GROMACS .gro file of C-alpha atoms in nm:
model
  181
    1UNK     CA    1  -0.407  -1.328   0.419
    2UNK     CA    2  -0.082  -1.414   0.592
    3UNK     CA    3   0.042  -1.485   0.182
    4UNK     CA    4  -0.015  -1.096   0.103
    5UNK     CA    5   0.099  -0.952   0.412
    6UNK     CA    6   0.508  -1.137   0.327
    7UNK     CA    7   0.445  -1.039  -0.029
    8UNK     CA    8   0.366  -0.637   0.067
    9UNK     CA    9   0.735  -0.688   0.242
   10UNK     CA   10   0.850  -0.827  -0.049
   11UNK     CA   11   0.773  -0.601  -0.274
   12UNK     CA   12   0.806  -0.260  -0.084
   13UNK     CA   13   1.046  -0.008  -0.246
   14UNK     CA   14   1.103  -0.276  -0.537
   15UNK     CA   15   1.152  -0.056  -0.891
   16UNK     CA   16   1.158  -0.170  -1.215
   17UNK     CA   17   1.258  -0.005  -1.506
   18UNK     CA   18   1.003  -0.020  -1.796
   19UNK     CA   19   1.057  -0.009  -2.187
   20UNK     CA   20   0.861   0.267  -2.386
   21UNK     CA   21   0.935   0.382  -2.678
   22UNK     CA   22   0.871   0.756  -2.579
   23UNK     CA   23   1.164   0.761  -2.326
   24UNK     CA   24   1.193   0.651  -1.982
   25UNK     CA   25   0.966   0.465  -1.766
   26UNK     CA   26   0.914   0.267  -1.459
   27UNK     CA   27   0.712   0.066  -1.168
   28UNK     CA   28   0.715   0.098  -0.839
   29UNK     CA   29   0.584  -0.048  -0.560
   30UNK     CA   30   0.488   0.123  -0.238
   31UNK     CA   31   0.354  -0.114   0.076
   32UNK     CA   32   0.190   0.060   0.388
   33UNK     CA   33  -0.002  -0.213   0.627
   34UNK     CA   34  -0.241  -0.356   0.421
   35UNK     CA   35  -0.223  -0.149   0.110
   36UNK     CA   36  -0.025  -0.232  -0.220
   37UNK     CA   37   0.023   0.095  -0.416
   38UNK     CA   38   0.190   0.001  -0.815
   39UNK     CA   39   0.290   0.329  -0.914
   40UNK     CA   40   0.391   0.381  -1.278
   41UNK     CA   41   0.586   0.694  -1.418
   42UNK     CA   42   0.706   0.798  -1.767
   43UNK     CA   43   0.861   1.133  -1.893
   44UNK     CA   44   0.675   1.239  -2.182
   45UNK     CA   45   0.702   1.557  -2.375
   46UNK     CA   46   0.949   1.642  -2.076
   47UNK     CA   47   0.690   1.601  -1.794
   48UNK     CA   48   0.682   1.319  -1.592
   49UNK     CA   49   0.337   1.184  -1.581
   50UNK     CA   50   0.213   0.909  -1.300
   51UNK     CA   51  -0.058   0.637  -1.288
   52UNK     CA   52  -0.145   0.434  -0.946
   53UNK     CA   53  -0.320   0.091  -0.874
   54UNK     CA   54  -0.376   0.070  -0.530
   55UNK     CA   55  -0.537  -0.248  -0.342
   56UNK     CA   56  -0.554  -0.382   0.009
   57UNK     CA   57  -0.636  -0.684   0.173
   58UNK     CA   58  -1.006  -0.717   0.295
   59UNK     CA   59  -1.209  -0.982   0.485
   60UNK     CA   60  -1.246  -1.391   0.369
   61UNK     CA   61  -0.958  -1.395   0.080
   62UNK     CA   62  -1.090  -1.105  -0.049
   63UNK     CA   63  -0.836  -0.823  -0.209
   64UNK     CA   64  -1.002  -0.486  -0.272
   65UNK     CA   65  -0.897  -0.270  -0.559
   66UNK     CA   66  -0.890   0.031  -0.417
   67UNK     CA   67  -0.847   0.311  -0.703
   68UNK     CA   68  -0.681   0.339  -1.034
   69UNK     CA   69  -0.582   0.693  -1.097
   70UNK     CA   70  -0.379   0.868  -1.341
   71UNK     CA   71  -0.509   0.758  -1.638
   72UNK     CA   72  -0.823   0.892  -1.710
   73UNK     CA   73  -0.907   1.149  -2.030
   74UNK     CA   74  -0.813   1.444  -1.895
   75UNK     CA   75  -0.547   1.586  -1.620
   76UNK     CA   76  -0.817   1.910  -1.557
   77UNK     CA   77  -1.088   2.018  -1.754
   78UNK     CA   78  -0.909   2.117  -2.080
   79UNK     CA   79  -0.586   1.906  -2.086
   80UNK     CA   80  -0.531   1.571  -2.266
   81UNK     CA   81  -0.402   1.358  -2.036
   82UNK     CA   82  -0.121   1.143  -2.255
   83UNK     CA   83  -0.182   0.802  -2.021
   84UNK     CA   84  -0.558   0.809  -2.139
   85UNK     CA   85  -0.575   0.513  -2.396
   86UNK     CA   86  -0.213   0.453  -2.416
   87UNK     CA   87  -0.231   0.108  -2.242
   88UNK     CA   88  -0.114   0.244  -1.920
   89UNK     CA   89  -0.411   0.108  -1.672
   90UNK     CA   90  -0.415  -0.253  -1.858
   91UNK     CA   91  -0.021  -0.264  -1.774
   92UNK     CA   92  -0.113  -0.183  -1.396
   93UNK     CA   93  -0.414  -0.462  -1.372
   94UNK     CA   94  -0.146  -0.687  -1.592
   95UNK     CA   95   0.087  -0.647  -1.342
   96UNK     CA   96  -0.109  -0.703  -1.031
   97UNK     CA   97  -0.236  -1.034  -1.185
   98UNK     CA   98   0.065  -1.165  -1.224
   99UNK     CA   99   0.224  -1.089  -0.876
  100UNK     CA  100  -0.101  -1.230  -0.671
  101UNK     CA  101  -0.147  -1.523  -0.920
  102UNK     CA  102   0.202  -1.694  -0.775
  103UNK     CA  103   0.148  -1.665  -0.411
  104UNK     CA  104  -0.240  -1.648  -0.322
  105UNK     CA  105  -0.479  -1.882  -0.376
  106UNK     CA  106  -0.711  -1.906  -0.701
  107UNK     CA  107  -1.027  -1.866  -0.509
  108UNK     CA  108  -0.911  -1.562  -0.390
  109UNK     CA  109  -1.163  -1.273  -0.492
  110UNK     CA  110  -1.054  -0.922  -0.624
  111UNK     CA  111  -1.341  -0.686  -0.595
  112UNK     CA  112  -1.377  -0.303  -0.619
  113UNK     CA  113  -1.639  -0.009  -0.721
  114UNK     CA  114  -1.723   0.102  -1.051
  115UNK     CA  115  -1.657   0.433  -1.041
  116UNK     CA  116  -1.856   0.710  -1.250
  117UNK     CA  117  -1.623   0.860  -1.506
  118UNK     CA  118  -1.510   1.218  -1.523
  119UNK     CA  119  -1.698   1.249  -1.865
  120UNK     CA  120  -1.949   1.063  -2.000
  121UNK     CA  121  -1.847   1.263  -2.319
  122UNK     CA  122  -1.489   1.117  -2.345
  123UNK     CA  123  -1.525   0.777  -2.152
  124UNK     CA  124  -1.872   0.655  -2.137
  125UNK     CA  125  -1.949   0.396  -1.819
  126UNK     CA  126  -1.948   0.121  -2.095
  127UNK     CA  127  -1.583   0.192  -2.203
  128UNK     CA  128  -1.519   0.139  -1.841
  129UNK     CA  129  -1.697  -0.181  -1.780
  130UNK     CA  130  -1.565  -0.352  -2.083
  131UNK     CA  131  -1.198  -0.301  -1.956
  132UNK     CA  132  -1.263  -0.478  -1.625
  133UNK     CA  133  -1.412  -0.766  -1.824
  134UNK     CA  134  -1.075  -0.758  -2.065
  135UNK     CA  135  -0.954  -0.933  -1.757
  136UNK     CA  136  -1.268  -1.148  -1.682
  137UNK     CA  137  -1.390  -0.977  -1.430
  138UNK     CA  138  -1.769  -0.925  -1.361
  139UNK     CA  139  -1.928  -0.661  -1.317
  140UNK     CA  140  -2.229  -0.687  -1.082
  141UNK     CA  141  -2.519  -0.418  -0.963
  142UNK     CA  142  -2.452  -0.321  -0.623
  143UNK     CA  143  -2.799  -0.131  -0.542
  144UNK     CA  144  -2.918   0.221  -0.594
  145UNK     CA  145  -2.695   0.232  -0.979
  146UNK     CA  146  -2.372   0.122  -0.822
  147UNK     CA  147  -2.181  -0.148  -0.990
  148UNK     CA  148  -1.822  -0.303  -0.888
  149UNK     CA  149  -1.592  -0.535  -1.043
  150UNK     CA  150  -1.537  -0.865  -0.880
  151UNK     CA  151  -1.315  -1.193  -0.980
  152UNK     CA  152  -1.160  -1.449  -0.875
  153UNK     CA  153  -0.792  -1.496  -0.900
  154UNK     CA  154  -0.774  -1.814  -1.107
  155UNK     CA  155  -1.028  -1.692  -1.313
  156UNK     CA  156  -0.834  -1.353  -1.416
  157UNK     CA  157  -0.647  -1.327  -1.732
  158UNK     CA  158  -0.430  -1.044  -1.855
  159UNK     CA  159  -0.451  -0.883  -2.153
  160UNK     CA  160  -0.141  -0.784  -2.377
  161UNK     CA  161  -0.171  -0.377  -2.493
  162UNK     CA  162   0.040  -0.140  -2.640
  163UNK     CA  163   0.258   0.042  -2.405
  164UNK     CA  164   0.275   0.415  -2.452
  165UNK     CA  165   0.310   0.288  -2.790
  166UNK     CA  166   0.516   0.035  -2.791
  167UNK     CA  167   0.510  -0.334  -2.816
  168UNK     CA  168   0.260  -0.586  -2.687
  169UNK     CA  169   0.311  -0.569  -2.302
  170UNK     CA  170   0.128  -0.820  -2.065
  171UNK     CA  171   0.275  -0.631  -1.716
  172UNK     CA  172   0.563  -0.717  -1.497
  173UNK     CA  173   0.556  -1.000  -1.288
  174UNK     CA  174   0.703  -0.793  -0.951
  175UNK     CA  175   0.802  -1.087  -0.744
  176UNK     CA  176   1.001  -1.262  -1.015
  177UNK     CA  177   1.092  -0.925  -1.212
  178UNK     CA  178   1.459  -0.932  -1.138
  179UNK     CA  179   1.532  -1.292  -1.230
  180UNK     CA  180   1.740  -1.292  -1.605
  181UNK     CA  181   1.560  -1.468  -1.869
   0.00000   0.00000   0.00000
C-alpha cells in the first residue's frame, strides 16, 4: 500500500472547484494517516450543504470505504436534505474511482458495510444496494443480515449522473484534475 500512502500526500489539501448549475461548488480532499476523506460542498438556497466519502487503507490490497455521509433523505427527521438524489454520492464514488484506478493495482479490492438506511420509507435497503452495483460492485451477506459492498479496482466502472442538476458528470479525476485539457 506504499502506492496510496504517496497518493494521500498527493492529494492532501488539493481543492477543486466544481460546476453546478445551482451556484458554487467544490471537492476537497483531506488525508490523515491512512484515511482519504473527499469532501464535497455546494451553497444552495444560501446554505452551504456538505457530503463526505471517506476510505482508508486496510490489510492485503484491500481499501475500505469507510462512510458516505451527507447525502441521505433527510438532514433530521423533518427536513429534505437537497443532496438526496441529486447525484451527489455517485460524483463522490466517481471520483474515487478515478484517482485509485491510475496508481493502484486492478486487483486491488474496495470493500465496505452496507449500512441500514435512516428510512426504509424514503430509501429502502434495495435503493441502496443497486447504487453500489451502478459501479459493479457486489454486494455479499456478511452473517447475521449484514451485507457489504466489495470490488475490485479493475472491475469498477463509474457511472455518469446529473450533478445538482446539471450535466452528465462522471467525477473528477483528483490526481490529474489540474492538468488543462
Amino acid at each position: 500500500m506504499e502506492n496510496y500512502q504517496r497518493l494521500l500526500q498527493l492529494l492532501s489539501g488539493i481543492k477543486v472547484p466544481v460546476a453546478v448549475p445551482t451556484g458554487s461548488a467544490g471537492l476537497y480532499v483531506e488525508a490523515k494517516q491512512s484515511l482519504l476523506h473527499l469532501h464535497f460542498a455546494a451553497k444552495i438556497d444560501g446554505r452551504v450543504q456538505r457530503a463526505t466519502l471517506s476510505v482508508t487503507s486496510a490489510i492485503h490490497d484491500q481499501i475500505k470505504i469507510i462512510d458516505l455521509t451527507g447525502t441521505q433523505p433527510l438532514l433530521d427527521h423533518q427536513l429534505p436534505n437537497p443532496f438526496s438524489g441529486q447525484g451527489v454520492s455517485t460524483f463522490l464514488v466517481n471520483s474515487l474511482i478515478l484517482t485509485l484506478t491510475d496508481v493502484l493495482s486492478s486487483q486491488t479490492r474496495l470493500a465496505g458495510r452496507l449500512k441500514p438506511p435512516q428510512s426504509v420509507t424514503f430509501e429502502p435497503l434495495a435503493a441502496r444496494r443497486n447504487f453500489w452495483r451502478r459501479f459493479n460492485f457486489e454486494i455479499e451477506g456478511w452473517g447475521a443480515g449484514k451485507e457489504r459492498v466489495v470490488g475490485e479496482l479493475g472491475e469498477l466502472q463509474t457511472y455518469a449522473d446529473h450533478l445538482l442538476g446539471g450535466p452528465l458528470c462522471s467525477g473528477v479525476d483528483l490526481l490529474h484534475s489540474h492538468l488543462v485539457d
